[in-house]
mmCIF file of C-alpha atoms in Angstrom:
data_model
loop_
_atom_site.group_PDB
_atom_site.id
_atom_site.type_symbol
_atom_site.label_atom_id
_atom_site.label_comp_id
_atom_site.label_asym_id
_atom_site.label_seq_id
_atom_site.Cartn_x
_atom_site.Cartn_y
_atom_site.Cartn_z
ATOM 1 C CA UNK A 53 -38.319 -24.806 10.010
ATOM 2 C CA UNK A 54 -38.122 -21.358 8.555
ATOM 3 C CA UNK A 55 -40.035 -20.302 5.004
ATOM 4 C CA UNK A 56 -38.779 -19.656 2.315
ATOM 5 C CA UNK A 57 -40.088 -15.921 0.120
ATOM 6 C CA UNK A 58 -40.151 -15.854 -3.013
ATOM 7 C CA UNK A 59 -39.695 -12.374 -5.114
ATOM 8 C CA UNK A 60 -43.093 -12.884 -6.657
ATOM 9 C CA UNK A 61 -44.715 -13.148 -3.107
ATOM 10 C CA UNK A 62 -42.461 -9.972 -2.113
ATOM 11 C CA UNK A 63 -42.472 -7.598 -4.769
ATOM 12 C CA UNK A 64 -39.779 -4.796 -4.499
ATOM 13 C CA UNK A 65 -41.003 -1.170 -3.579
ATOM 14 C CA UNK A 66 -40.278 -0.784 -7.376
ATOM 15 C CA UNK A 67 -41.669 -3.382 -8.869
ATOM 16 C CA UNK A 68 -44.994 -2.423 -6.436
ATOM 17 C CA UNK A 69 -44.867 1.129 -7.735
ATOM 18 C CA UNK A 70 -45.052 -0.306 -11.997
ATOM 19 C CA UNK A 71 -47.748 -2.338 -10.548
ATOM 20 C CA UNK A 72 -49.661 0.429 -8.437
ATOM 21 C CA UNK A 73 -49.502 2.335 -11.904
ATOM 22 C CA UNK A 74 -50.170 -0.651 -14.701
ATOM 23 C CA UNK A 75 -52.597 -2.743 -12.873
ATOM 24 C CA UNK A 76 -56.047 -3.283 -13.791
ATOM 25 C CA UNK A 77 -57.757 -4.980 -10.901
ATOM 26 C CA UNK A 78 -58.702 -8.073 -12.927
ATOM 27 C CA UNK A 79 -58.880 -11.137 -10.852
ATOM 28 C CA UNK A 80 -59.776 -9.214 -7.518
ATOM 29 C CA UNK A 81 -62.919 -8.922 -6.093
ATOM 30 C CA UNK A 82 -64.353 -5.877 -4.608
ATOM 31 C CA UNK A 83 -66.896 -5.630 -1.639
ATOM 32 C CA UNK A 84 -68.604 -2.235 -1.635
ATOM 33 C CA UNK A 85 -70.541 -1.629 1.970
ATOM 34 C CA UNK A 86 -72.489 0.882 1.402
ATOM 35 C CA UNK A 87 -76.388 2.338 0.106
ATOM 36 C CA UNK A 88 -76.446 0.195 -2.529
ATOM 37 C CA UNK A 89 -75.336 0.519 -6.039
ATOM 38 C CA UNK A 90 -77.605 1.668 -9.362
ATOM 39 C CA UNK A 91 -76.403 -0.666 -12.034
ATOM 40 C CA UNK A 92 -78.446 1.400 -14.518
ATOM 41 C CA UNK A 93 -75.679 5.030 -14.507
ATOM 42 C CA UNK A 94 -74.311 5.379 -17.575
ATOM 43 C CA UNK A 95 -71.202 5.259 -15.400
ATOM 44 C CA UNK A 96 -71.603 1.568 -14.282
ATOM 45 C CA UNK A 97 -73.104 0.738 -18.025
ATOM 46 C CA UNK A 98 -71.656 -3.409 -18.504
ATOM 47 C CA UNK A 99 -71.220 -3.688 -14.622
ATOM 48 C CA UNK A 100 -72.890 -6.889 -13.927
ATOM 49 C CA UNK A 101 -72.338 -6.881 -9.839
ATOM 50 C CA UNK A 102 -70.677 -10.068 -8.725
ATOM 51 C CA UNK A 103 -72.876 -10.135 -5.339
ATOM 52 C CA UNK A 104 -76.242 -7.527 -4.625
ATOM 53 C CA UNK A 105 -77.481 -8.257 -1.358
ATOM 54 C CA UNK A 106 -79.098 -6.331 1.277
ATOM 55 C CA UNK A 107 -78.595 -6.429 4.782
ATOM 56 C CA UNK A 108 -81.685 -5.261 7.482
ATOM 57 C CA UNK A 109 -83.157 -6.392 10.290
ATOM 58 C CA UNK A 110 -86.507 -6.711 11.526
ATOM 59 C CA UNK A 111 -85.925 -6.248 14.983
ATOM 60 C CA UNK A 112 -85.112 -9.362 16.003
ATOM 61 C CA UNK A 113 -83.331 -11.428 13.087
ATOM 62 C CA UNK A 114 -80.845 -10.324 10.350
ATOM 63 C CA UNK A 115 -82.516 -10.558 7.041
ATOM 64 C CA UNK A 116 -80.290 -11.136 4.282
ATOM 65 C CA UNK A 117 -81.436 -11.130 0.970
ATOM 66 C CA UNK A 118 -80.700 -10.802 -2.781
ATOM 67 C CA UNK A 119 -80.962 -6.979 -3.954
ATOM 68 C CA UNK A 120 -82.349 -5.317 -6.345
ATOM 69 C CA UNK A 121 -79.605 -3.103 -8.474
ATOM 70 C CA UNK A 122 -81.059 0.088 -6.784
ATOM 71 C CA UNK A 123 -78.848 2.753 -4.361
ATOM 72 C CA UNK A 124 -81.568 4.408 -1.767
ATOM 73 C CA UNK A 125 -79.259 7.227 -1.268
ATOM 74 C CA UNK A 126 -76.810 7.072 -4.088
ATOM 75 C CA UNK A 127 -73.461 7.392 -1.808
ATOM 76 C CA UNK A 128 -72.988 3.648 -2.830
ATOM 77 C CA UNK A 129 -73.152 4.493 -6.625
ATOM 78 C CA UNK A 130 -70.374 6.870 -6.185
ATOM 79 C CA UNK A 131 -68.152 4.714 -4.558
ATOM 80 C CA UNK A 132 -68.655 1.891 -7.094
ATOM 81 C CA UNK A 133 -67.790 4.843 -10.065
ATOM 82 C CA UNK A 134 -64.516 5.585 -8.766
ATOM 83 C CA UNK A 135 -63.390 2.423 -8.078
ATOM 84 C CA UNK A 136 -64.343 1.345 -11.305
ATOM 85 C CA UNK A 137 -62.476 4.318 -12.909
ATOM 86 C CA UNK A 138 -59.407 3.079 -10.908
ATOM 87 C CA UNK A 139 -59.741 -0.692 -11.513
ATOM 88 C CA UNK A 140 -61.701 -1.406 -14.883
ATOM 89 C CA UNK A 141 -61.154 -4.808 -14.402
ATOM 90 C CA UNK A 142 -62.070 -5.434 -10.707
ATOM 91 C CA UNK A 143 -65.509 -7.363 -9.616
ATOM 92 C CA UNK A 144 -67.721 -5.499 -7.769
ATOM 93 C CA UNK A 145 -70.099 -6.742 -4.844
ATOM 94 C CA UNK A 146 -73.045 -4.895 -3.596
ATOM 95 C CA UNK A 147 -73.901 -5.273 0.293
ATOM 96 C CA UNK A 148 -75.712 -2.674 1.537
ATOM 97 C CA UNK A 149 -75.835 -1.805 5.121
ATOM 98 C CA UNK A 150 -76.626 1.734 4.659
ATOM 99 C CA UNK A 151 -80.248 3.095 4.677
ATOM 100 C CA UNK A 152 -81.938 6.129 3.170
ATOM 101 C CA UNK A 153 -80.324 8.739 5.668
ATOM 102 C CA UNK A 154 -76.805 7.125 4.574
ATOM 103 C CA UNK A 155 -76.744 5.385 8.215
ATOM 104 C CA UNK A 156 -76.646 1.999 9.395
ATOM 105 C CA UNK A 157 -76.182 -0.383 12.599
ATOM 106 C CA UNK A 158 -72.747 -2.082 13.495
ATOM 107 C CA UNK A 159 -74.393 -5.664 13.262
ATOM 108 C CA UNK A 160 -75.472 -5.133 9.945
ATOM 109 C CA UNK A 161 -72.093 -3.849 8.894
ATOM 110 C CA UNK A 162 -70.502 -6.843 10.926
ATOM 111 C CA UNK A 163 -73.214 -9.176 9.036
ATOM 112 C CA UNK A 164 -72.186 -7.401 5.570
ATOM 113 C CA UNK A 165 -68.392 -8.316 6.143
ATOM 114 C CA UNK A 166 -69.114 -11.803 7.226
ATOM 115 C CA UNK A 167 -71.086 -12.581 3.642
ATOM 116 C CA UNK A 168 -68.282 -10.641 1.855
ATOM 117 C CA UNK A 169 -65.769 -13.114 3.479
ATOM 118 C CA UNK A 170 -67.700 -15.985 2.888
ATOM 119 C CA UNK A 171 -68.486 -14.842 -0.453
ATOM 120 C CA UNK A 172 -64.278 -14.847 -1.558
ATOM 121 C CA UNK A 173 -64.004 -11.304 -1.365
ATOM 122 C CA UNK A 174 -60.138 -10.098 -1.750
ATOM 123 C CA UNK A 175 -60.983 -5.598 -0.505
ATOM 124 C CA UNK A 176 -63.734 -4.307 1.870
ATOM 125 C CA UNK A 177 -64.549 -0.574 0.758
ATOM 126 C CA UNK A 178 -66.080 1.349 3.889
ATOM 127 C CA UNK A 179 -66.838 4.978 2.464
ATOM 128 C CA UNK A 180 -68.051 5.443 6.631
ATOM 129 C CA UNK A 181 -66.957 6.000 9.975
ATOM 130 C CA UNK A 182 -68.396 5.445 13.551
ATOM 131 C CA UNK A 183 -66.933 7.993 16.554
ATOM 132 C CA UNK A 184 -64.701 6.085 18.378
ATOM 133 C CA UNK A 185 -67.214 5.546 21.387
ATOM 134 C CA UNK A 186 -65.693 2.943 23.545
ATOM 135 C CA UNK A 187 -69.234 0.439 23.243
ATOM 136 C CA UNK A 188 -68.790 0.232 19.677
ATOM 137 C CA UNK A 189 -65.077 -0.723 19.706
ATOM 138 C CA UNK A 190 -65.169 -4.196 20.131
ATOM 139 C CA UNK A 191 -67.928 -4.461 17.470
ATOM 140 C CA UNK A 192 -66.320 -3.407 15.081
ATOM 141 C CA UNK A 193 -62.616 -5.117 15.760
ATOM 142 C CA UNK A 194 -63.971 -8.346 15.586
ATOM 143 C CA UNK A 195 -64.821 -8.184 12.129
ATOM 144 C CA UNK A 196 -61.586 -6.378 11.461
ATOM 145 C CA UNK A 197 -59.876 -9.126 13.088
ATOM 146 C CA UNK A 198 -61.822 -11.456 11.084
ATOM 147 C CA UNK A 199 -60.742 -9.829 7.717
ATOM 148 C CA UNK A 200 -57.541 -9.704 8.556
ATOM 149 C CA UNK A 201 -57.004 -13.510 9.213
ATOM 150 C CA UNK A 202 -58.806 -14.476 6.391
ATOM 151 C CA UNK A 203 -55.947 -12.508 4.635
ATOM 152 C CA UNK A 204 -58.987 -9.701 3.402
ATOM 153 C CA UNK A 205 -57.632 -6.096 2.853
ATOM 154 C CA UNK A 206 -60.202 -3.435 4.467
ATOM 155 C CA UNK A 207 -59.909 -0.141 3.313
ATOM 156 C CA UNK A 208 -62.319 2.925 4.860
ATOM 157 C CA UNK A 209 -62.803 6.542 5.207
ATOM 158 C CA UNK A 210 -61.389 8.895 8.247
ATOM 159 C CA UNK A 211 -62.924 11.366 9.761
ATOM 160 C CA UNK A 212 -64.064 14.188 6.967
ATOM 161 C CA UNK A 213 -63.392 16.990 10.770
ATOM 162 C CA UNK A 214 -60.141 15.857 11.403
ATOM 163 C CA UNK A 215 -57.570 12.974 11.235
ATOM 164 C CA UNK A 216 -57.358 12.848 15.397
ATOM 165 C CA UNK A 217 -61.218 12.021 15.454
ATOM 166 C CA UNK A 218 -61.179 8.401 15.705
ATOM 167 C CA UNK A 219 -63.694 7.312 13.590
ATOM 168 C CA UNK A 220 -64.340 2.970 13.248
ATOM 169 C CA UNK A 221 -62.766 1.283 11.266
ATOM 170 C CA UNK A 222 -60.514 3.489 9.733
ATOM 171 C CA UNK A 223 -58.200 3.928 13.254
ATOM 172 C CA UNK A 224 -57.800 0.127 13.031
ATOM 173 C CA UNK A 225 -54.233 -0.879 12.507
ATOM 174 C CA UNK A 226 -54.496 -3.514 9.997
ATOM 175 C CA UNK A 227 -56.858 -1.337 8.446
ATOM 176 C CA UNK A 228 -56.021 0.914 5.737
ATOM 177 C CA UNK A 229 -57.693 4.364 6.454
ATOM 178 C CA UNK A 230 -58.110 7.116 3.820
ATOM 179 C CA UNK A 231 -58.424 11.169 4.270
ATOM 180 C CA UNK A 232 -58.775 13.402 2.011
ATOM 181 C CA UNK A 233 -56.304 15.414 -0.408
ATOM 182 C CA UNK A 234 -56.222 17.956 -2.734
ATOM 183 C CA UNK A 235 -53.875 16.423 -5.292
ATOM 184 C CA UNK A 236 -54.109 14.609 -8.501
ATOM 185 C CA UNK A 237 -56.614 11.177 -9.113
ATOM 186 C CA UNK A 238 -53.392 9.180 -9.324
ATOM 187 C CA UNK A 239 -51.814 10.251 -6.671
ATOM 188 C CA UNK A 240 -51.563 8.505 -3.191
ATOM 189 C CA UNK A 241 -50.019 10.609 -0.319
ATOM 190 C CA UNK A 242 -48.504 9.368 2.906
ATOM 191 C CA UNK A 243 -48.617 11.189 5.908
ATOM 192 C CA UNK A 244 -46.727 9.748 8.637
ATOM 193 C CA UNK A 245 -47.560 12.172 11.426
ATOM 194 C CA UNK A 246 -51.352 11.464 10.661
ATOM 195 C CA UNK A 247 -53.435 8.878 12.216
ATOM 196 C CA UNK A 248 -54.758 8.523 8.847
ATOM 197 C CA UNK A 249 -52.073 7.632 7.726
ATOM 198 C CA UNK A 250 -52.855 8.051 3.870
ATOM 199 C CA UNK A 251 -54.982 10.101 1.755
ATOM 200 C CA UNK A 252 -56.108 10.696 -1.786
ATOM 201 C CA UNK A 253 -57.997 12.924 -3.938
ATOM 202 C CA UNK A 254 -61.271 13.877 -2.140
ATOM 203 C CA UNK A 255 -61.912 17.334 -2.864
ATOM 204 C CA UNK A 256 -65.008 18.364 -5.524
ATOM 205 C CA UNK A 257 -64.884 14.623 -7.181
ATOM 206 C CA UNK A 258 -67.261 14.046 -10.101
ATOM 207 C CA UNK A 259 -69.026 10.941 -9.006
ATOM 208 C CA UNK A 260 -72.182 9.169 -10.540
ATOM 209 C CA UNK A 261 -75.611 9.529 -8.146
ATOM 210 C CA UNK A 262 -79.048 8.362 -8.027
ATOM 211 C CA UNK A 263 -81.634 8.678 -11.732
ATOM 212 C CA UNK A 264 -78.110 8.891 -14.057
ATOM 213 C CA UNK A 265 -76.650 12.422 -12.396
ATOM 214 C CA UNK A 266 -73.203 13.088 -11.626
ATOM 215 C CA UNK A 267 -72.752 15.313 -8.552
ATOM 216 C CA UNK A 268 -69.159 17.038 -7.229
ATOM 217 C CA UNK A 269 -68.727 15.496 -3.887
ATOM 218 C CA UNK A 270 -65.914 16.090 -1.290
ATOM 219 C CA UNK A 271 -65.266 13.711 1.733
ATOM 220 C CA UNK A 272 -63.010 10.689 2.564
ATOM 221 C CA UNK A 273 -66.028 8.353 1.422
ATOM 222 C CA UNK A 274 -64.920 9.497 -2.404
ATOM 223 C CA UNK A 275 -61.155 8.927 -1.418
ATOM 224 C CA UNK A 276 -61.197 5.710 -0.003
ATOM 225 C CA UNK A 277 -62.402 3.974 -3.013
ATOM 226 C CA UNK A 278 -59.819 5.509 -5.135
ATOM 227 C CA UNK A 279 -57.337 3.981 -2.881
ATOM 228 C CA UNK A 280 -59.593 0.459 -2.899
ATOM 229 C CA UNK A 281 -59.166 0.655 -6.822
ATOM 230 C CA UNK A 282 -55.360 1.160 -5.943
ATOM 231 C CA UNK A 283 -54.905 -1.954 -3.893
ATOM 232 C CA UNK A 284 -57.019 -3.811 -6.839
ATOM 233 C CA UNK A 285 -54.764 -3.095 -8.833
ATOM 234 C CA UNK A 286 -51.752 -3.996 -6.771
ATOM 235 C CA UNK A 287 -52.777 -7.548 -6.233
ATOM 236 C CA UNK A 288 -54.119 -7.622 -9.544
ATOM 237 C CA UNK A 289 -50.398 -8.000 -10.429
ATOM 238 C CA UNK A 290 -49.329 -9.756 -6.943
ATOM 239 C CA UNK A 291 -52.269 -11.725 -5.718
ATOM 240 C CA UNK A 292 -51.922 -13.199 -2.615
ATOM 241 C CA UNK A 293 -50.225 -10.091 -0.629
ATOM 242 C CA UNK A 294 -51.579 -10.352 2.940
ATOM 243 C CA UNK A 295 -52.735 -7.072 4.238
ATOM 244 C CA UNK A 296 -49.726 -6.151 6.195
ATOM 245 C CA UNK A 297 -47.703 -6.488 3.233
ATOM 246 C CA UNK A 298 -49.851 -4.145 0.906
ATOM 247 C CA UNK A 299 -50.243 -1.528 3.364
ATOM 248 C CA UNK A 300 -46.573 -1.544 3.440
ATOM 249 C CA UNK A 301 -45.561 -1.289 0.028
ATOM 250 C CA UNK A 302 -48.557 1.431 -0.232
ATOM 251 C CA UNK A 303 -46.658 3.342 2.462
ATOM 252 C CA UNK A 304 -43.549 3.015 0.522
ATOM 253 C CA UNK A 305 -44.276 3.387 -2.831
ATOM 254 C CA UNK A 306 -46.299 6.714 -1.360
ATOM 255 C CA UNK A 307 -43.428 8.236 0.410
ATOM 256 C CA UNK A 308 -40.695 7.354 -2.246
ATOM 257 C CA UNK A 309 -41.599 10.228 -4.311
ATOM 258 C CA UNK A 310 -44.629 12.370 -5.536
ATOM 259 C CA UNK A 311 -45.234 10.934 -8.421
ATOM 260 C CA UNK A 312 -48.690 9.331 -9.119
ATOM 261 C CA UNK A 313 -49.282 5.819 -8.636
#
């Protein structure tokens, strides 16, 4: 028996570019993997974070457990800035893998996006990479694989030396990977001869940090959350899209001219 697809469920590239531009996020929730996020910047002022849990391990056992509003590197705090600056309206979830030195462990990052599924999460932000060392493959695409089934979009950062470093989990296919470009904050570029495939502004971004101070940061950690706030606010318009779909339409309403989103 074939299915039947409505227009609603497959918006036209135009009718995905007025909602790329007009969306708000509201409705779609975000989950931010990262160093935490300090609810207390003026930037973040009436955030109340959907979800703030930590993720460590003691050796032995995962320890998950409820947060505490803080960033212990402030990397997180400027992710959850710009994607509130994209989508206003979007809920934000804290789950923070990341330590002090901005690293972390694949199993805690596995165990982050297992609580954000389980938690209802519609977009996985991952503002950070792993090389592409063969051991740490399969980690990491079988909570990709996850995601994807469960119909959850995962968006992360390339490579900040080059877009041929493979870098987990941006060089997933179902996953929507994110370099950098020097172009305007509502722009999205598509670059088809890339393995990161699409890119945003990245270069000398004014993000919030740790005690209330704004820093200029460059990197694909400040552009994938841009294009997070993006996909907000495409299925803030069309919820439901499955992640093939959006990463479509992004790739199309990208390429069809160079106007901003």
């Amino acid at each position: 028996m074939s299915e039947c697809f409505t227009d609603a469920i497959w918006p036209s590239p135009e009718e995905a570019l007025a909602a790329l531009r007009d969306g708000d996020g509201h409705g779609i929730r975000i989950a931010v993997i990262d160093s935490g996020i300090d609810t207390s910047h003026p930037a973040l002022k009436g955030l109340t974070l959907s979800d703030d849990v930590s993720v460590t391990t003691d050796g032995v056992r995962m320890i998950v457990r409820e947060d505490d509003g803080s960033d212990v590197f402030g990397h997180g705090t400027a992710v959850a800035g710009i994607i509130r600056e994209v989508a206003p309206r979007a809920e934000i979830g804290n789950f923070r893998a990341l330590d002090g030195q901005n690293r972390s462990r694949s199993f805690i990052i596995a165990e982050c996006v297992r609580q954000a599924i389980s938690r209802g999460y519609n977009v996985i932000n991952c503002s950070f990479g792993c090389r592409g060392l063969a051991k740490y493959v399969m980690d990491y695409k079988d909570w990709i694989d996850a995601a994807y089934v469960s119909g959850v979009h995962v968006v992360a950062a390339g490579s900040n030396l080059s877009d041929n470093v493979r870098e987990w989990p941006a060089h997933f296919p179902s996953v929507i990977g994110v370099g950098v470009a020097d172009c305007g904050e509502d722009e999205l570029r598509y670059r088809p001869d890339k393995l990161v495939s699409f890119a945003a502004k990245g270069e000398r971004v004014r993000v919030p940090w740790l005690d209330g101070q704004w820093r200029l940061e460059t990197g694909s950690s400040f552009a994938a959350p841009r294009v997070t706030g993006f996909v907000a606010r495409l299925l803030s318009v069309y919820p439901g899209l499955r992640p093939d779909l959006v990463k479509a339409l992004l790739r199309v309403a990208a390429a069809r001219s160079g106007d901003p989103v």
